[in-house]
Each structure stands twice: as structure tokens, then as C-alpha cells.
């Protein structure tokens, strides 16, 4: 396909095979003049009905953490209709390729997701058998929630 390089990059990064259904117009349409737009560099819809946001950010933004949270939230809400049941919420994966020092850490690749851990047992909350069937075999709520990848280009140090 004409998406083979992008599919290869995403498959390697996410460690699952990614097949792109199509690229989506990345500039969202404002509903009213006060609506905050969600401009991303690339928005991909996979054949699994998941959305992948890819954003390359060169200039430092002090509120960048909030920006990526807003971006995933906006994609979720833009793709739901008023009467839709909540199980139709699409999985969103945000990939930020940043050319400035974001946060503190010595790695060049970070992954974040929502884990529900027992306050006492420290065990991760899993889906029940009925919930697994309802969510097509997913094992954990973590598989339903947005995921975030941060690639810190300056930290590569010419090693990939």
C-alpha cells in the first residue's frame, strides 16, 4: 500500500501490526468561534477503528503535556454522536516527536497509559469475563484508554 513506510514505523513503535485505513484531515472544524481547534500534523484511522495522532513539535511549549491530553480528548469527543453508547469510544494513541527537552528523564522513548492499580494489593484491575466479551477480548481497561508515546529526538545521541 502507499502507507507502507508509516505502517512499518507505527507497527514497530506500538509492537502490533498497524494497517492504515486512511489519513484524516488534521485541522478540525470549529463548531463556534470560541472552540479551540485541534491541529495535528497527521491523524490516522486504522482498520481497527483506532485513531493515531502524530505530532512533530520543534518549539518548546510549557503546557505541552496539557496539549497532548487535550488532543486525545478532542479526537474522542469529535468522533462520538449525541446518542452513541459509550462503548463506541475509539481508542486513541498520541505520538509526539519533540525536538526540545520535555520533562526529566534520560531515555529517548517514553510510553504512558492508564493503569488501575489496587491501593493495597498493587494488582492491576482487569476486565471481567463478561466485560472481555463485550470489549472483543480486551483484557484490561488500559487497552481502552488513550496511550501516549513521546520520542525525544535530542536524546537519541545518534543511537536508535
PDB file of C-alpha atoms in Angstrom:
ATOM      1  CA  UNK A   1       0.000   0.000   0.000  1.00  0.00           C
ATOM      2  CA  UNK A   2       1.016   3.631  -0.220  1.00  0.00           C
ATOM      3  CA  UNK A   3       1.105   3.768   3.599  1.00  0.00           C
ATOM      4  CA  UNK A   4       3.725   1.016   3.972  1.00  0.00           C
ATOM      5  CA  UNK A   5       6.514   3.175   5.484  1.00  0.00           C
ATOM      6  CA  UNK A   6       4.157   4.787   8.001  1.00  0.00           C
ATOM      7  CA  UNK A   7       2.574   1.408   8.800  1.00  0.00           C
ATOM      8  CA  UNK A   8       6.051  -0.046   9.382  1.00  0.00           C
ATOM      9  CA  UNK A   9       7.043   2.805  11.717  1.00  0.00           C
ATOM     10  CA  UNK A  10       3.806   2.568  13.709  1.00  0.00           C
ATOM     11  CA  UNK A  11       3.899  -1.250  13.854  1.00  0.00           C
ATOM     12  CA  UNK A  12       7.450  -1.196  15.203  1.00  0.00           C
ATOM     13  CA  UNK A  13       6.745   1.564  17.737  1.00  0.00           C
ATOM     14  CA  UNK A  14       3.445   0.114  19.003  1.00  0.00           C
ATOM     15  CA  UNK A  15       4.604  -3.532  18.774  1.00  0.00           C
ATOM     16  CA  UNK A  16       1.391  -4.571  16.956  1.00  0.00           C
ATOM     17  CA  UNK A  17       0.660  -4.746  13.254  1.00  0.00           C
ATOM     18  CA  UNK A  18      -0.922  -1.487  12.130  1.00  0.00           C
ATOM     19  CA  UNK A  19      -2.950  -1.273   8.928  1.00  0.00           C
ATOM     20  CA  UNK A  20      -3.979   2.240   7.999  1.00  0.00           C
ATOM     21  CA  UNK A  21      -7.489   2.683   6.658  1.00  0.00           C
ATOM     22  CA  UNK A  22      -6.897   6.312   5.685  1.00  0.00           C
ATOM     23  CA  UNK A  23      -5.387   9.615   6.704  1.00  0.00           C
ATOM     24  CA  UNK A  24      -7.856  12.143   8.068  1.00  0.00           C
ATOM     25  CA  UNK A  25      -7.902  15.902   7.596  1.00  0.00           C
ATOM     26  CA  UNK A  26      -5.862  17.056  10.568  1.00  0.00           C
ATOM     27  CA  UNK A  27      -7.421  20.513  11.023  1.00  0.00           C
ATOM     28  CA  UNK A  28     -10.637  20.058  12.927  1.00  0.00           C
ATOM     29  CA  UNK A  29     -13.654  22.144  12.028  1.00  0.00           C
ATOM     30  CA  UNK A  30     -14.678  24.600  14.707  1.00  0.00           C
ATOM     31  CA  UNK A  31     -18.266  24.354  15.888  1.00  0.00           C
ATOM     32  CA  UNK A  32     -18.230  28.002  17.015  1.00  0.00           C
ATOM     33  CA  UNK A  33     -15.708  30.840  17.143  1.00  0.00           C
ATOM     34  CA  UNK A  34     -14.700  30.086  20.748  1.00  0.00           C
ATOM     35  CA  UNK A  35     -13.994  26.412  20.044  1.00  0.00           C
ATOM     36  CA  UNK A  36     -10.327  25.507  20.499  1.00  0.00           C
ATOM     37  CA  UNK A  37      -9.066  23.810  17.375  1.00  0.00           C
ATOM     38  CA  UNK A  38      -7.044  20.628  17.442  1.00  0.00           C
ATOM     39  CA  UNK A  39      -4.367  20.952  14.777  1.00  0.00           C
ATOM     40  CA  UNK A  40      -2.143  17.897  14.493  1.00  0.00           C
ATOM     41  CA  UNK A  41       0.474  17.028  11.888  1.00  0.00           C
ATOM     42  CA  UNK A  42      -1.060  13.677  10.980  1.00  0.00           C
ATOM     43  CA  UNK A  43      -4.205  11.858  12.028  1.00  0.00           C
ATOM     44  CA  UNK A  44      -4.522   8.200  11.063  1.00  0.00           C
ATOM     45  CA  UNK A  45      -7.546   5.947  11.308  1.00  0.00           C
ATOM     46  CA  UNK A  46      -6.638   2.272  11.466  1.00  0.00           C
ATOM     47  CA  UNK A  47      -8.708  -0.605  10.194  1.00  0.00           C
ATOM     48  CA  UNK A  48      -9.442  -1.414  13.879  1.00  0.00           C
ATOM     49  CA  UNK A  49     -11.237   1.968  14.126  1.00  0.00           C
ATOM     50  CA  UNK A  50      -8.476   3.407  16.302  1.00  0.00           C
ATOM     51  CA  UNK A  51      -7.063   6.881  15.859  1.00  0.00           C
ATOM     52  CA  UNK A  52      -3.358   7.682  15.915  1.00  0.00           C
ATOM     53  CA  UNK A  53      -2.259  11.284  16.327  1.00  0.00           C
ATOM     54  CA  UNK A  54       1.273  12.017  15.154  1.00  0.00           C
ATOM     55  CA  UNK A  55       2.657  15.418  16.019  1.00  0.00           C
ATOM     56  CA  UNK A  56       6.115  16.842  15.420  1.00  0.00           C
ATOM     57  CA  UNK A  57       6.868  19.718  17.789  1.00  0.00           C
ATOM     58  CA  UNK A  58      10.009  21.804  17.341  1.00  0.00           C
ATOM     59  CA  UNK A  59       9.336  24.779  19.603  1.00  0.00           C
ATOM     60  CA  UNK A  60       9.012  24.445  23.359  1.00  0.00           C
ATOM     61  CA  UNK A  61       5.519  24.862  24.748  1.00  0.00           C
ATOM     62  CA  UNK A  62       5.442  24.927  28.532  1.00  0.00           C
ATOM     63  CA  UNK A  63       1.932  23.488  28.554  1.00  0.00           C
ATOM     64  CA  UNK A  64       2.691  20.714  26.065  1.00  0.00           C
ATOM     65  CA  UNK A  65       1.600  17.967  28.491  1.00  0.00           C
ATOM     66  CA  UNK A  66      -1.862  19.544  28.645  1.00  0.00           C
ATOM     67  CA  UNK A  67      -1.877  19.982  24.881  1.00  0.00           C
ATOM     68  CA  UNK A  68      -1.430  16.267  24.182  1.00  0.00           C
ATOM     69  CA  UNK A  69      -4.141  15.409  26.720  1.00  0.00           C
ATOM     70  CA  UNK A  70      -6.469  17.909  25.070  1.00  0.00           C
ATOM     71  CA  UNK A  71      -5.661  16.462  21.638  1.00  0.00           C
ATOM     72  CA  UNK A  72      -6.649  12.916  22.562  1.00  0.00           C
ATOM     73  CA  UNK A  73      -9.784  14.126  24.341  1.00  0.00           C
ATOM     74  CA  UNK A  74     -10.818  16.210  21.345  1.00  0.00           C
ATOM     75  CA  UNK A  75     -10.442  13.260  18.952  1.00  0.00           C
ATOM     76  CA  UNK A  76     -12.623  11.127  21.232  1.00  0.00           C
ATOM     77  CA  UNK A  77     -15.383  13.712  21.517  1.00  0.00           C
ATOM     78  CA  UNK A  78     -15.312  14.660  17.825  1.00  0.00           C
ATOM     79  CA  UNK A  79     -15.959  11.065  16.840  1.00  0.00           C
ATOM     80  CA  UNK A  80     -18.989  10.480  19.082  1.00  0.00           C
ATOM     81  CA  UNK A  81     -22.550  11.369  18.190  1.00  0.00           C
ATOM     82  CA  UNK A  82     -25.012  12.558  20.842  1.00  0.00           C
ATOM     83  CA  UNK A  83     -26.947   9.266  21.042  1.00  0.00           C
ATOM     84  CA  UNK A  84     -23.969   6.913  20.708  1.00  0.00           C
ATOM     85  CA  UNK A  85     -23.419   4.393  23.518  1.00  0.00           C
ATOM     86  CA  UNK A  86     -20.106   4.843  25.331  1.00  0.00           C
ATOM     87  CA  UNK A  87     -18.666   1.546  24.112  1.00  0.00           C
ATOM     88  CA  UNK A  88     -18.255   3.287  20.740  1.00  0.00           C
ATOM     89  CA  UNK A  89     -15.475   5.475  22.149  1.00  0.00           C
ATOM     90  CA  UNK A  90     -12.493   4.856  19.873  1.00  0.00           C
ATOM     91  CA  UNK A  91      -9.026   4.063  21.153  1.00  0.00           C
ATOM     92  CA  UNK A  92      -6.653   6.999  20.617  1.00  0.00           C
ATOM     93  CA  UNK A  93      -2.865   6.789  20.506  1.00  0.00           C
ATOM     94  CA  UNK A  94      -0.863  10.010  20.636  1.00  0.00           C
ATOM     95  CA  UNK A  95       2.696  10.060  19.295  1.00  0.00           C
ATOM     96  CA  UNK A  96       4.698  13.217  19.971  1.00  0.00           C
ATOM     97  CA  UNK A  97       8.031  13.653  18.254  1.00  0.00           C
ATOM     98  CA  UNK A  98       9.635  16.522  20.163  1.00  0.00           C
ATOM     99  CA  UNK A  99      12.806  18.450  19.390  1.00  0.00           C
ATOM    100  CA  UNK A 100      13.083  20.051  22.824  1.00  0.00           C
ATOM    101  CA  UNK A 101      13.665  18.684  26.299  1.00  0.00           C
ATOM    102  CA  UNK A 102      10.247  17.620  27.593  1.00  0.00           C
ATOM    103  CA  UNK A 103      10.172  16.538  31.217  1.00  0.00           C
ATOM    104  CA  UNK A 104      13.108  14.981  33.043  1.00  0.00           C
ATOM    105  CA  UNK A 105      14.480  11.622  32.068  1.00  0.00           C
ATOM    106  CA  UNK A 106      17.424  10.047  30.298  1.00  0.00           C
ATOM    107  CA  UNK A 107      15.559   7.923  27.747  1.00  0.00           C
ATOM    108  CA  UNK A 108      14.570   8.995  24.245  1.00  0.00           C
ATOM    109  CA  UNK A 109      11.340   6.957  24.048  1.00  0.00           C
ATOM    110  CA  UNK A 110       8.552   7.042  26.644  1.00  0.00           C
ATOM    111  CA  UNK A 111       5.167   5.334  26.800  1.00  0.00           C
ATOM    112  CA  UNK A 112       2.268   6.283  29.041  1.00  0.00           C
ATOM    113  CA  UNK A 113      -1.112   4.670  29.626  1.00  0.00           C
ATOM    114  CA  UNK A 114      -3.835   4.477  32.239  1.00  0.00           C
ATOM    115  CA  UNK A 115      -3.389   1.639  34.722  1.00  0.00           C
ATOM    116  CA  UNK A 116      -5.854   0.981  37.535  1.00  0.00           C
ATOM    117  CA  UNK A 117      -3.842  -0.405  40.464  1.00  0.00           C
ATOM    118  CA  UNK A 118      -5.180  -1.636  43.772  1.00  0.00           C
ATOM    119  CA  UNK A 119      -4.329   0.829  46.542  1.00  0.00           C
ATOM    120  CA  UNK A 120      -3.491  -2.029  48.896  1.00  0.00           C
ATOM    121  CA  UNK A 121      -2.703  -5.039  46.718  1.00  0.00           C
ATOM    122  CA  UNK A 122      -0.988  -3.089  43.905  1.00  0.00           C
ATOM    123  CA  UNK A 123      -2.619  -5.530  41.451  1.00  0.00           C
ATOM    124  CA  UNK A 124      -3.838  -4.172  38.138  1.00  0.00           C
ATOM    125  CA  UNK A 125      -7.610  -4.147  37.683  1.00  0.00           C
ATOM    126  CA  UNK A 126      -8.622  -6.470  34.831  1.00  0.00           C
ATOM    127  CA  UNK A 127     -11.861  -6.767  32.907  1.00  0.00           C
ATOM    128  CA  UNK A 128     -14.353  -9.432  33.998  1.00  0.00           C
ATOM    129  CA  UNK A 129     -15.138 -12.309  31.624  1.00  0.00           C
ATOM    130  CA  UNK A 130     -18.380 -10.595  30.507  1.00  0.00           C
ATOM    131  CA  UNK A 131     -16.536  -7.301  30.005  1.00  0.00           C
ATOM    132  CA  UNK A 132     -13.855  -9.098  27.949  1.00  0.00           C
ATOM    133  CA  UNK A 133     -16.546 -10.453  25.637  1.00  0.00           C
ATOM    134  CA  UNK A 134     -18.230  -7.046  25.441  1.00  0.00           C
ATOM    135  CA  UNK A 135     -14.921  -5.373  24.534  1.00  0.00           C
ATOM    136  CA  UNK A 136     -13.894  -8.013  21.961  1.00  0.00           C
ATOM    137  CA  UNK A 137     -11.290  -9.851  24.006  1.00  0.00           C
ATOM    138  CA  UNK A 138      -9.552  -6.902  25.623  1.00  0.00           C
ATOM    139  CA  UNK A 139      -8.027  -7.914  28.973  1.00  0.00           C
ATOM    140  CA  UNK A 140      -7.612  -4.603  30.785  1.00  0.00           C
ATOM    141  CA  UNK A 141      -9.236  -1.145  30.917  1.00  0.00           C
ATOM    142  CA  UNK A 142      -5.772   0.118  29.913  1.00  0.00           C
ATOM    143  CA  UNK A 143      -6.459  -1.237  26.409  1.00  0.00           C
ATOM    144  CA  UNK A 144      -9.493   1.059  26.098  1.00  0.00           C
ATOM    145  CA  UNK A 145      -7.909   4.320  27.257  1.00  0.00           C
ATOM    146  CA  UNK A 146      -5.626   6.662  25.325  1.00  0.00           C
ATOM    147  CA  UNK A 147      -1.927   5.880  25.135  1.00  0.00           C
ATOM    148  CA  UNK A 148       0.899   8.343  24.736  1.00  0.00           C
ATOM    149  CA  UNK A 149       4.319   7.984  23.156  1.00  0.00           C
ATOM    150  CA  UNK A 150       6.987  10.674  23.489  1.00  0.00           C
ATOM    151  CA  UNK A 151      10.029  10.489  21.217  1.00  0.00           C
ATOM    152  CA  UNK A 152      12.682  12.941  22.421  1.00  0.00           C
ATOM    153  CA  UNK A 153      14.794  13.456  19.311  1.00  0.00           C
ATOM    154  CA  UNK A 154      17.604  15.333  21.095  1.00  0.00           C
ATOM    155  CA  UNK A 155      18.145  12.361  23.433  1.00  0.00           C
ATOM    156  CA  UNK A 156      18.795   9.846  20.624  1.00  0.00           C
ATOM    157  CA  UNK A 157      22.520  10.675  20.739  1.00  0.00           C
ATOM    158  CA  UNK A 158      22.876   9.111  17.270  1.00  0.00           C
ATOM    159  CA  UNK A 159      21.787   5.691  18.634  1.00  0.00           C
ATOM    160  CA  UNK A 160      18.467   4.182  17.646  1.00  0.00           C
TER     161      UNK A 160
END
